[in-house]
PDB file of N, CA and C in Angstrom:
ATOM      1  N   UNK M   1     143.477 135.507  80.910  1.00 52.00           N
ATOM      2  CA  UNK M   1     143.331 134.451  79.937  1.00 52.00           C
ATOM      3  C   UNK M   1     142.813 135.060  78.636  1.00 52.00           C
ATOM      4  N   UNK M   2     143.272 134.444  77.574  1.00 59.00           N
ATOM      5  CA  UNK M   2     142.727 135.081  76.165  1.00 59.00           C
ATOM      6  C   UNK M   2     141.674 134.142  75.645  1.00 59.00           C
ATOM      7  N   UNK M   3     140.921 135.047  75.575  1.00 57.00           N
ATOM      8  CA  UNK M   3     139.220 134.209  74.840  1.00 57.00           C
ATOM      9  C   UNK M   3     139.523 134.333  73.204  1.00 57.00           C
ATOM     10  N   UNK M   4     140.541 134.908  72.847  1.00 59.00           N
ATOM     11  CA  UNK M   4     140.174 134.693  71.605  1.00 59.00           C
ATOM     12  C   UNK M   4     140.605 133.468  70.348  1.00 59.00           C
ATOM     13  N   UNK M   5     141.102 132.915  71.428  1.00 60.00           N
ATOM     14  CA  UNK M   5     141.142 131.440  70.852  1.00 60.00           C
ATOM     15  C   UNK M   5     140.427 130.606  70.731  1.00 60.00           C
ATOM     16  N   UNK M   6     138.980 130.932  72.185  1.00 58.00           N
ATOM     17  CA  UNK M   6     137.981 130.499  72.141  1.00 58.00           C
ATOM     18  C   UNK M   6     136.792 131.063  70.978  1.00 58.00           C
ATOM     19  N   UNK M   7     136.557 132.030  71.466  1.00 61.00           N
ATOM     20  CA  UNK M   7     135.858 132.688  70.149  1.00 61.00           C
ATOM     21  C   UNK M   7     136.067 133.438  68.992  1.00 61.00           C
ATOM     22  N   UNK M   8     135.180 133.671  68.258  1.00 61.00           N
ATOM     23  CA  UNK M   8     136.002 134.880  67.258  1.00 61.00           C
ATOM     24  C   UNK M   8     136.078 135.962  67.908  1.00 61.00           C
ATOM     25  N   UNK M   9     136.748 136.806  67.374  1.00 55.00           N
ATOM     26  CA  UNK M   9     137.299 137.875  68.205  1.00 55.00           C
ATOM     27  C   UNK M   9     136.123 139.408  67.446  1.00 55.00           C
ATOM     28  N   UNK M  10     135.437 138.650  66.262  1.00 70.00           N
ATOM     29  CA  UNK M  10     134.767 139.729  65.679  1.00 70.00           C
ATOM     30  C   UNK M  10     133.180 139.652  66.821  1.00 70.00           C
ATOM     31  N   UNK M  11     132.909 140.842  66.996  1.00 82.00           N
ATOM     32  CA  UNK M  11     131.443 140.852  67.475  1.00 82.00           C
ATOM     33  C   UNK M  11     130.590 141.313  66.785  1.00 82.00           C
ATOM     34  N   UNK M  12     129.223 140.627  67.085  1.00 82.00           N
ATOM     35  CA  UNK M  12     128.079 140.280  66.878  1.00 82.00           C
ATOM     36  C   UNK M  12     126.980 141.469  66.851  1.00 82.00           C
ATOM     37  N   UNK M  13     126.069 141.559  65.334  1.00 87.00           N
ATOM     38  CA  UNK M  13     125.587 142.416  65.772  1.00 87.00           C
ATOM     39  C   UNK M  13     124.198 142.654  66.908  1.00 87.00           C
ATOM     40  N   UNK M  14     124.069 143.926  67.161  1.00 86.00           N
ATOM     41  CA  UNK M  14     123.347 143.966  68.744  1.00 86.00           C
ATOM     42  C   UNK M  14     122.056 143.179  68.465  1.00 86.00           C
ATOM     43  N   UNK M  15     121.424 143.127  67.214  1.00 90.00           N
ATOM     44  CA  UNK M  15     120.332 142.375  67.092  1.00 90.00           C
ATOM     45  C   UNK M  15     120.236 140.915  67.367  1.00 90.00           C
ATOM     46  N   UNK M  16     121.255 140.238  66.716  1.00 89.00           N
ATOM     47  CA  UNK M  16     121.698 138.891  67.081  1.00 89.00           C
ATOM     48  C   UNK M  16     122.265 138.781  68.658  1.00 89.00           C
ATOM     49  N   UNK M  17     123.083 139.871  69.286  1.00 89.00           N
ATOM     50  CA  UNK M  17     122.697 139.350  70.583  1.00 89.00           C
ATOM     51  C   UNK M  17     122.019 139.402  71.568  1.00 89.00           C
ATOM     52  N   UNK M  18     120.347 140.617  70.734  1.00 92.00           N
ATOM     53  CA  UNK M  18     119.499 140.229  72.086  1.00 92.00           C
ATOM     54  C   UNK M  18     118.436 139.017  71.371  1.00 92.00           C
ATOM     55  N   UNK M  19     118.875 138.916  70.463  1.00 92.00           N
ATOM     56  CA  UNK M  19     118.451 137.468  70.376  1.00 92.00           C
ATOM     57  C   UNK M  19     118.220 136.628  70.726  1.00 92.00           C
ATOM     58  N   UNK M  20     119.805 136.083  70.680  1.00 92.00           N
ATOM     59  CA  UNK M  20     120.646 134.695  71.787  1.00 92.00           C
ATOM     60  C   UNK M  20     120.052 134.776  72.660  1.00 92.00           C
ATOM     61  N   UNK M  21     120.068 136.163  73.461  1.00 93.00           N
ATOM     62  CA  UNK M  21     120.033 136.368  74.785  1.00 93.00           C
ATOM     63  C   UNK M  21     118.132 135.886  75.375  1.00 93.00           C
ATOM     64  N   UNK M  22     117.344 136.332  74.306  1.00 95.00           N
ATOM     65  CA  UNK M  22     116.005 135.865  74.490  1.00 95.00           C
ATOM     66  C   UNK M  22     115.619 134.054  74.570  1.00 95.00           C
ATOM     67  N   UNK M  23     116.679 133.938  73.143  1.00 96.00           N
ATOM     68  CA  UNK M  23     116.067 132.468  73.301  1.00 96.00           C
ATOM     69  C   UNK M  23     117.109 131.859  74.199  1.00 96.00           C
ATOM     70  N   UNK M  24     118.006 132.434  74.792  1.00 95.00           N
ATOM     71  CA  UNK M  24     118.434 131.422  76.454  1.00 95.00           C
ATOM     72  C   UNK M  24     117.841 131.502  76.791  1.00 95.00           C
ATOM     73  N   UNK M  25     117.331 132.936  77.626  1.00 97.00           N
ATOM     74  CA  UNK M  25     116.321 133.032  78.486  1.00 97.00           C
ATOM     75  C   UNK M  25     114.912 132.188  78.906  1.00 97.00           C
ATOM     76  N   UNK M  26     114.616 132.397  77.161  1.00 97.00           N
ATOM     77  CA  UNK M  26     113.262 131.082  76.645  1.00 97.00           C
ATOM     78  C   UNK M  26     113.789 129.694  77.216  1.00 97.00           C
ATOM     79  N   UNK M  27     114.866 129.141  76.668  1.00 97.00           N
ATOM     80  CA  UNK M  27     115.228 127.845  76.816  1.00 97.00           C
ATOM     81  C   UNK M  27     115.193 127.508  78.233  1.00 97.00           C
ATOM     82  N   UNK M  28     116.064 128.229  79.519  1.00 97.00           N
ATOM     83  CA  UNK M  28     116.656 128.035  80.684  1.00 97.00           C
ATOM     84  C   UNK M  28     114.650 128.123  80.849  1.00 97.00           C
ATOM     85  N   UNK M  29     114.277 128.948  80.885  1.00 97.00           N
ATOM     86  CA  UNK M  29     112.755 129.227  81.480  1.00 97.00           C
ATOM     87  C   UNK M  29     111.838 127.657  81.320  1.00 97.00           C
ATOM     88  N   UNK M  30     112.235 127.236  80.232  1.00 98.00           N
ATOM     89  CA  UNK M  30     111.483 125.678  79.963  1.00 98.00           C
ATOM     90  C   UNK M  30     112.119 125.440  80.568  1.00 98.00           C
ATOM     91  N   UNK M  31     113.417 124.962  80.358  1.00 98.00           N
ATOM     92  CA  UNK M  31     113.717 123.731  81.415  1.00 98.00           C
ATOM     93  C   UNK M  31     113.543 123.943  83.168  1.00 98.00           C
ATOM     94  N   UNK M  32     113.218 124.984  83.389  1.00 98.00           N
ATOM     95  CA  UNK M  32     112.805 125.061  84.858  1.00 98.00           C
ATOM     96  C   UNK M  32     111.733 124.729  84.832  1.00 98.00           C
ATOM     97  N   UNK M  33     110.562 125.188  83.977  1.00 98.00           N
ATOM     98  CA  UNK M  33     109.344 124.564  83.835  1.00 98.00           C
ATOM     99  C   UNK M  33     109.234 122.957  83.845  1.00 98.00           C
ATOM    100  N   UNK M  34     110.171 122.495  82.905  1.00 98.00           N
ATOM    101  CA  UNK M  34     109.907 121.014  82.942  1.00 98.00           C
ATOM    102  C   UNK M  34     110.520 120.407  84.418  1.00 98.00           C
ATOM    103  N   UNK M  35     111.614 121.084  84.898  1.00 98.00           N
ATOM    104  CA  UNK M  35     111.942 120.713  86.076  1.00 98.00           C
ATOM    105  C   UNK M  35     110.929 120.688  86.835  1.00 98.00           C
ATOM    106  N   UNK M  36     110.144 121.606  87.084  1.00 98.00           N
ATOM    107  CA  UNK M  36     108.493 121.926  88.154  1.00 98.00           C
ATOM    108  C   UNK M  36     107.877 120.589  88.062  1.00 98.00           C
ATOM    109  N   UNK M  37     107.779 120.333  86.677  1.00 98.00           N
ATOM    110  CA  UNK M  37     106.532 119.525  86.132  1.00 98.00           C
ATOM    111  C   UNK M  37     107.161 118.034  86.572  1.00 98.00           C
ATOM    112  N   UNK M  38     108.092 117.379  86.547  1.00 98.00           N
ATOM    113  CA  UNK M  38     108.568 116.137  87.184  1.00 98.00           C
ATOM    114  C   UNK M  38     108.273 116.498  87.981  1.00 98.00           C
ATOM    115  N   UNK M  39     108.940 117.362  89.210  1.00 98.00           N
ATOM    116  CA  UNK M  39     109.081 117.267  90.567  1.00 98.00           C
ATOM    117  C   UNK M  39     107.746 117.124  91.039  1.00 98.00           C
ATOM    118  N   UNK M  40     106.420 117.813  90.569  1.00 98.00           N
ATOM    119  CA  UNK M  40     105.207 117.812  90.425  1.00 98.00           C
ATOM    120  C   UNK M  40     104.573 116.335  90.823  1.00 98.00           C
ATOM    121  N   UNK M  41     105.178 115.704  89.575  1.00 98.00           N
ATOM    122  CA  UNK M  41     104.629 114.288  88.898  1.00 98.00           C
ATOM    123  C   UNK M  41     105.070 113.096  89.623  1.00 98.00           C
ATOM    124  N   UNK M  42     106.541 113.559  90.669  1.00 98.00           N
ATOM    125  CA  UNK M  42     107.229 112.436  91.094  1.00 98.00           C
ATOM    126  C   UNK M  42     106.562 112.633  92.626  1.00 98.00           C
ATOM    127  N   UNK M  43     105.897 113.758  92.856  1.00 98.00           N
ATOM    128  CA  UNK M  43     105.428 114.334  94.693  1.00 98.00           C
ATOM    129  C   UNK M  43     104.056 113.736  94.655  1.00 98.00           C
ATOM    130  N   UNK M  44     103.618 113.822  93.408  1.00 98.00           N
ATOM    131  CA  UNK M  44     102.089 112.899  93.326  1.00 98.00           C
ATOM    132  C   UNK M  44     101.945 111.119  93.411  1.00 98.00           C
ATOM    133  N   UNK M  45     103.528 111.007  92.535  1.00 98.00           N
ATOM    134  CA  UNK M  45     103.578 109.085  92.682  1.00 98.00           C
ATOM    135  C   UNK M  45     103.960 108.685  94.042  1.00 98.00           C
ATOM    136  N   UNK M  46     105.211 109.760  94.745  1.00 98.00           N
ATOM    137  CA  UNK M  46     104.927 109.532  96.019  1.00 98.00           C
ATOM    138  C   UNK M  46     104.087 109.716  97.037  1.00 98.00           C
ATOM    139  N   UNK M  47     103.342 110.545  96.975  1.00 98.00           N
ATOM    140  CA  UNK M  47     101.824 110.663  97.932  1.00 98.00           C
ATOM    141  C   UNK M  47     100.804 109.860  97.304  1.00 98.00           C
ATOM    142  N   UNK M  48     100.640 109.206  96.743  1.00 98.00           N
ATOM    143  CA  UNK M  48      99.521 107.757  96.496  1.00 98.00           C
ATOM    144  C   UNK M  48     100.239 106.806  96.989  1.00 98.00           C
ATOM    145  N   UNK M  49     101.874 105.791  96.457  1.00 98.00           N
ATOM    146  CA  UNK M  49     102.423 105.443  96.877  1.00 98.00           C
ATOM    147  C   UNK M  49     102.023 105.220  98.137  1.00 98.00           C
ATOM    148  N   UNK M  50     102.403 106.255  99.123  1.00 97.00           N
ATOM    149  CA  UNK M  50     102.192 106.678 100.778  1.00 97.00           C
ATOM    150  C   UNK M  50     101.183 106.255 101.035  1.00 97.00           C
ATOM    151  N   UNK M  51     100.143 107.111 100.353  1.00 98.00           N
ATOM    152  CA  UNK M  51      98.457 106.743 101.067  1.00 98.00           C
ATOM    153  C   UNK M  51      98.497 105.033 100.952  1.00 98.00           C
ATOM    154  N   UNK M  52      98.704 104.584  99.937  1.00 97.00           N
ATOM    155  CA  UNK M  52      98.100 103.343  99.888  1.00 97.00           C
ATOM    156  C   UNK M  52      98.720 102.305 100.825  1.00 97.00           C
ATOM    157  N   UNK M  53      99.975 102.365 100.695  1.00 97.00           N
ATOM    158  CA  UNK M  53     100.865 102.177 101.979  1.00 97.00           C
ATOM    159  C   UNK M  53      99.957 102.071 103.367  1.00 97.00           C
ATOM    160  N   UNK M  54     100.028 103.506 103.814  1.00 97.00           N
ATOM    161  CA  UNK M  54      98.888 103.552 105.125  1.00 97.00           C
ATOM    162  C   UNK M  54      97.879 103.033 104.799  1.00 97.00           C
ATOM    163  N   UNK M  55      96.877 102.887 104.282  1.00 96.00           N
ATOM    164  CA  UNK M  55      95.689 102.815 104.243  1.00 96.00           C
ATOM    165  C   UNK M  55      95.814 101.021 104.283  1.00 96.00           C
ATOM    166  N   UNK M  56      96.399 100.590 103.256  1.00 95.00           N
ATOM    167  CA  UNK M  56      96.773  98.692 103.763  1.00 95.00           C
ATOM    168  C   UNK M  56      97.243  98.287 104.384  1.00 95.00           C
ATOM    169  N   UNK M  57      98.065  99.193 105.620  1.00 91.00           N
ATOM    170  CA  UNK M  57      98.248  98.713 106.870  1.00 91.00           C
ATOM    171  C   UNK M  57      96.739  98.961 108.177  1.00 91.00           C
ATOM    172  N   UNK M  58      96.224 100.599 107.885  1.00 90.00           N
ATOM    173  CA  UNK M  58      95.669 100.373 108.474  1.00 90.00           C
ATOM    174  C   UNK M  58      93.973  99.229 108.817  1.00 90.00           C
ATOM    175  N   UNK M  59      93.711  99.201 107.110  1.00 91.00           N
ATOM    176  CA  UNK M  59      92.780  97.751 106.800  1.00 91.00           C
ATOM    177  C   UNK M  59      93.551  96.579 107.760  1.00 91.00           C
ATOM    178  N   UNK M  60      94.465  96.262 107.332  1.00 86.00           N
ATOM    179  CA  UNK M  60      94.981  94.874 107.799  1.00 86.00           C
ATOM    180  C   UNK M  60      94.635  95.059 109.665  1.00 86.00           C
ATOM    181  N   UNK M  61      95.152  96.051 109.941  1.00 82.00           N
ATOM    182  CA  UNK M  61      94.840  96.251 111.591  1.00 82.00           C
ATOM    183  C   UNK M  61      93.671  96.350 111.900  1.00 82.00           C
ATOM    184  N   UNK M  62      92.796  96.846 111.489  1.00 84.00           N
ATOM    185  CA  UNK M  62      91.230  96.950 111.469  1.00 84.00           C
ATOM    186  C   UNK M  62      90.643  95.955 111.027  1.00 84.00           C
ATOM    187  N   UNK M  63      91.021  94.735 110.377  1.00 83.00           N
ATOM    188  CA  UNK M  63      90.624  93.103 109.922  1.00 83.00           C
ATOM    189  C   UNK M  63      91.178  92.859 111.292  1.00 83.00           C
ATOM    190  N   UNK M  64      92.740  92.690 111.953  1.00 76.00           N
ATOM    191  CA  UNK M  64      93.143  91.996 113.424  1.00 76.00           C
ATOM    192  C   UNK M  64      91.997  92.134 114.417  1.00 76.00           C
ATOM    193  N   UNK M  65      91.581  93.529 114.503  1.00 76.00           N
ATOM    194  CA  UNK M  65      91.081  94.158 115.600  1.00 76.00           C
ATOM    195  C   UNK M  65      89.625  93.205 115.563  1.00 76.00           C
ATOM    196  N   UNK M  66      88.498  93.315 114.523  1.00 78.00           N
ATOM    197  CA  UNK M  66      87.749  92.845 114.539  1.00 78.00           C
ATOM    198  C   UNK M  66      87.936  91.270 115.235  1.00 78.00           C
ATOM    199  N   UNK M  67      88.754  90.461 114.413  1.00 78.00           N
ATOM    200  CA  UNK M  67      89.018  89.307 114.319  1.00 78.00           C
ATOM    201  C   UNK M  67      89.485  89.150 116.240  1.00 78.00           C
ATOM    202  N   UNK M  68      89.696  89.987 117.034  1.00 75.00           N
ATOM    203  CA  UNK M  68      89.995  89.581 118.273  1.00 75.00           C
ATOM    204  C   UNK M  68      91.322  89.438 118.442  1.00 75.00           C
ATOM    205  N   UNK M  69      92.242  89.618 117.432  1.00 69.00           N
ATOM    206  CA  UNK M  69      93.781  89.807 117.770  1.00 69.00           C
ATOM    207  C   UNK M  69      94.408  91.181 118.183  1.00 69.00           C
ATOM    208  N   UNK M  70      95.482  90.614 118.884  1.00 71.00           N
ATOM    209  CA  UNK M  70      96.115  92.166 119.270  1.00 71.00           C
ATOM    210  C   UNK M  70      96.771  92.564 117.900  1.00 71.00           C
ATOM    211  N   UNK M  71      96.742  93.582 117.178  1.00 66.00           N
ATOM    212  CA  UNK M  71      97.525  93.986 116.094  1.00 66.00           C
ATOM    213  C   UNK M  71      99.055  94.034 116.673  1.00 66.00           C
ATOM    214  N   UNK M  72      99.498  94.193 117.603  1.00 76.00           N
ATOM    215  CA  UNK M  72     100.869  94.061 117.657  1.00 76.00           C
ATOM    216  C   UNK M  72     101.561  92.703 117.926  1.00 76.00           C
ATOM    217  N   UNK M  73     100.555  91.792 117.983  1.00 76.00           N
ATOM    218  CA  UNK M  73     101.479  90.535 117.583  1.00 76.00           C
ATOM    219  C   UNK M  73     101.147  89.529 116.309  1.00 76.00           C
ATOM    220  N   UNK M  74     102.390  89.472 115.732  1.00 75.00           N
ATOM    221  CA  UNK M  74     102.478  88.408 114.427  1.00 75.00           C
ATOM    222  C   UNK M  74     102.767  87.363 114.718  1.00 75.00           C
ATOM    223  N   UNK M  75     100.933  85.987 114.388  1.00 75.00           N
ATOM    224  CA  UNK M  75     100.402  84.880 114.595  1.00 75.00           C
ATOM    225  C   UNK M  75     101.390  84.127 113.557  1.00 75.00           C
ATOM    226  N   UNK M  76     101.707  83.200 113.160  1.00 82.00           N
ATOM    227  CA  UNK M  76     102.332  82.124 112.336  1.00 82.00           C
ATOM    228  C   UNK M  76     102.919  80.579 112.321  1.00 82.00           C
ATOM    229  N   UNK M  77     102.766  80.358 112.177  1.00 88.00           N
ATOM    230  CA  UNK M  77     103.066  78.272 112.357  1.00 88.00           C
ATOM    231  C   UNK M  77     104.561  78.355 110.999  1.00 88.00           C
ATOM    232  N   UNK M  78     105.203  77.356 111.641  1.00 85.00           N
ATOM    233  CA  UNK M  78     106.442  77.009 111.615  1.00 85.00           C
ATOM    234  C   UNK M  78     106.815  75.320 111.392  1.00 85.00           C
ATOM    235  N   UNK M  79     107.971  74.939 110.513  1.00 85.00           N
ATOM    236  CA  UNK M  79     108.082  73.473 110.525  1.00 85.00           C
ATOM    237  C   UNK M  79     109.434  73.521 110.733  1.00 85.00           C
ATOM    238  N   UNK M  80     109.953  72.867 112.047  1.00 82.00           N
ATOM    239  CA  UNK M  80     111.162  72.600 112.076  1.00 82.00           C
ATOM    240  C   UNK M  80     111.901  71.524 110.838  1.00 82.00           C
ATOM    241  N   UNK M  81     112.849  72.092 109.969  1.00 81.00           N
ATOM    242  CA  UNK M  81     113.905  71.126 108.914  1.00 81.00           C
ATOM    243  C   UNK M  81     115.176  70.892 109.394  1.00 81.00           C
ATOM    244  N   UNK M  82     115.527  69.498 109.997  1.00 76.00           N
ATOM    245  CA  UNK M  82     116.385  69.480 110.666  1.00 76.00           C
ATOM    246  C   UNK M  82     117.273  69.097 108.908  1.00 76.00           C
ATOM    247  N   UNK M  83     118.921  69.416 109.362  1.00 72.00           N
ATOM    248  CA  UNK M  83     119.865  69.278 108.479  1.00 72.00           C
ATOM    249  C   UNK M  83     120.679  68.041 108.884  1.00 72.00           C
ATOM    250  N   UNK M  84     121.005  66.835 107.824  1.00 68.00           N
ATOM    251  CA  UNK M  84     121.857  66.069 107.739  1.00 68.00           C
ATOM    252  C   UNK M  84     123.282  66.305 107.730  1.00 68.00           C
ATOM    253  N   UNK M  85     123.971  66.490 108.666  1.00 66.00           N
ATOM    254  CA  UNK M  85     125.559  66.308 108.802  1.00 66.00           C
ATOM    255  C   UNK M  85     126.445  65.291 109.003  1.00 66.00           C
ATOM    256  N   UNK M  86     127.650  65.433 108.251  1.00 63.00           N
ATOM    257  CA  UNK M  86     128.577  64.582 108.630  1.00 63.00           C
ATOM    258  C   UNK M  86     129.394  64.384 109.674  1.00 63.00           C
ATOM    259  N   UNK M  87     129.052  63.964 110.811  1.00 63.00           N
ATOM    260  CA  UNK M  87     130.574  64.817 111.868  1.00 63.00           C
ATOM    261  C   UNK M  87     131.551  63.751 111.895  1.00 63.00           C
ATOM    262  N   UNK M  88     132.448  64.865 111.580  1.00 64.00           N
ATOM    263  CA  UNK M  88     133.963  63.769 111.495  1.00 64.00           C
ATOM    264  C   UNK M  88     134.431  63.821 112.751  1.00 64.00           C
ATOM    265  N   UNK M  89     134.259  64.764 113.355  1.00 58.00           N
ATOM    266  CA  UNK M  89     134.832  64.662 114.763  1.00 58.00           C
ATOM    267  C   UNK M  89     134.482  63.254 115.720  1.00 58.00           C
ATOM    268  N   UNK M  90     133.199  63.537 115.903  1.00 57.00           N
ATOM    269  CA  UNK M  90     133.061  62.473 116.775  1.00 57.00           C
ATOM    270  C   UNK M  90     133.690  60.940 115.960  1.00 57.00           C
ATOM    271  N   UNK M  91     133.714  61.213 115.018  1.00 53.00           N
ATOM    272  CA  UNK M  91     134.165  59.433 114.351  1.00 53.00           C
ATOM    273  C   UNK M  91     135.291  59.204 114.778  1.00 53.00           C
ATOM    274  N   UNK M  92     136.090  59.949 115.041  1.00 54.00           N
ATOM    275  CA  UNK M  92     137.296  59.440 115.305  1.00 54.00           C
ATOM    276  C   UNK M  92     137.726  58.957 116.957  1.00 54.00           C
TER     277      UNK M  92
END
């Protein structure tokens, strides 16, 4: 394939390309850095996240326990709503 359609075909002098070559280096080097630093930031929102998670389940079970309930069963009251239908069937 011919690159020189892509680039100029004149080259660069050696100063300018250890240049380039530094500030990629620089650039790619931050953005791995900033990559660290999320992954960092997002491993910390998920481990509080977590803890707090556990920790308000295990309160809530430790309120059951006291209270004399078994923590593995969920207490609750209920109102049956019966629904109004039309049945055509039987009318006929």
């Amino acid at each position: 394939m011919r690159t020189h359609f892509l680039f100029n075909s004149r080259q660069l002098h050696p100063v300018w390309q250890i240049l380039i070559a530094v500030l990629a280096l620089g650039m790619m080097g931050a953005l791995f850095a900033l990559g660290l630093v999320l992954f960092a930031v997002l491993a910390v929102i998920g481990l509080v996240a977590g803890s707090v998670l556990y920790l308000r389940a295990w309160w809530l079970g430790r309120k059951m326990a006291r209270q004399g309930q078994d923590p593995q069963v969920i207490d609750g009251e209920f109102t049956v709503i019966r629904r109004y239908r039309i049945e055509r069937d039987h009318d006929q």
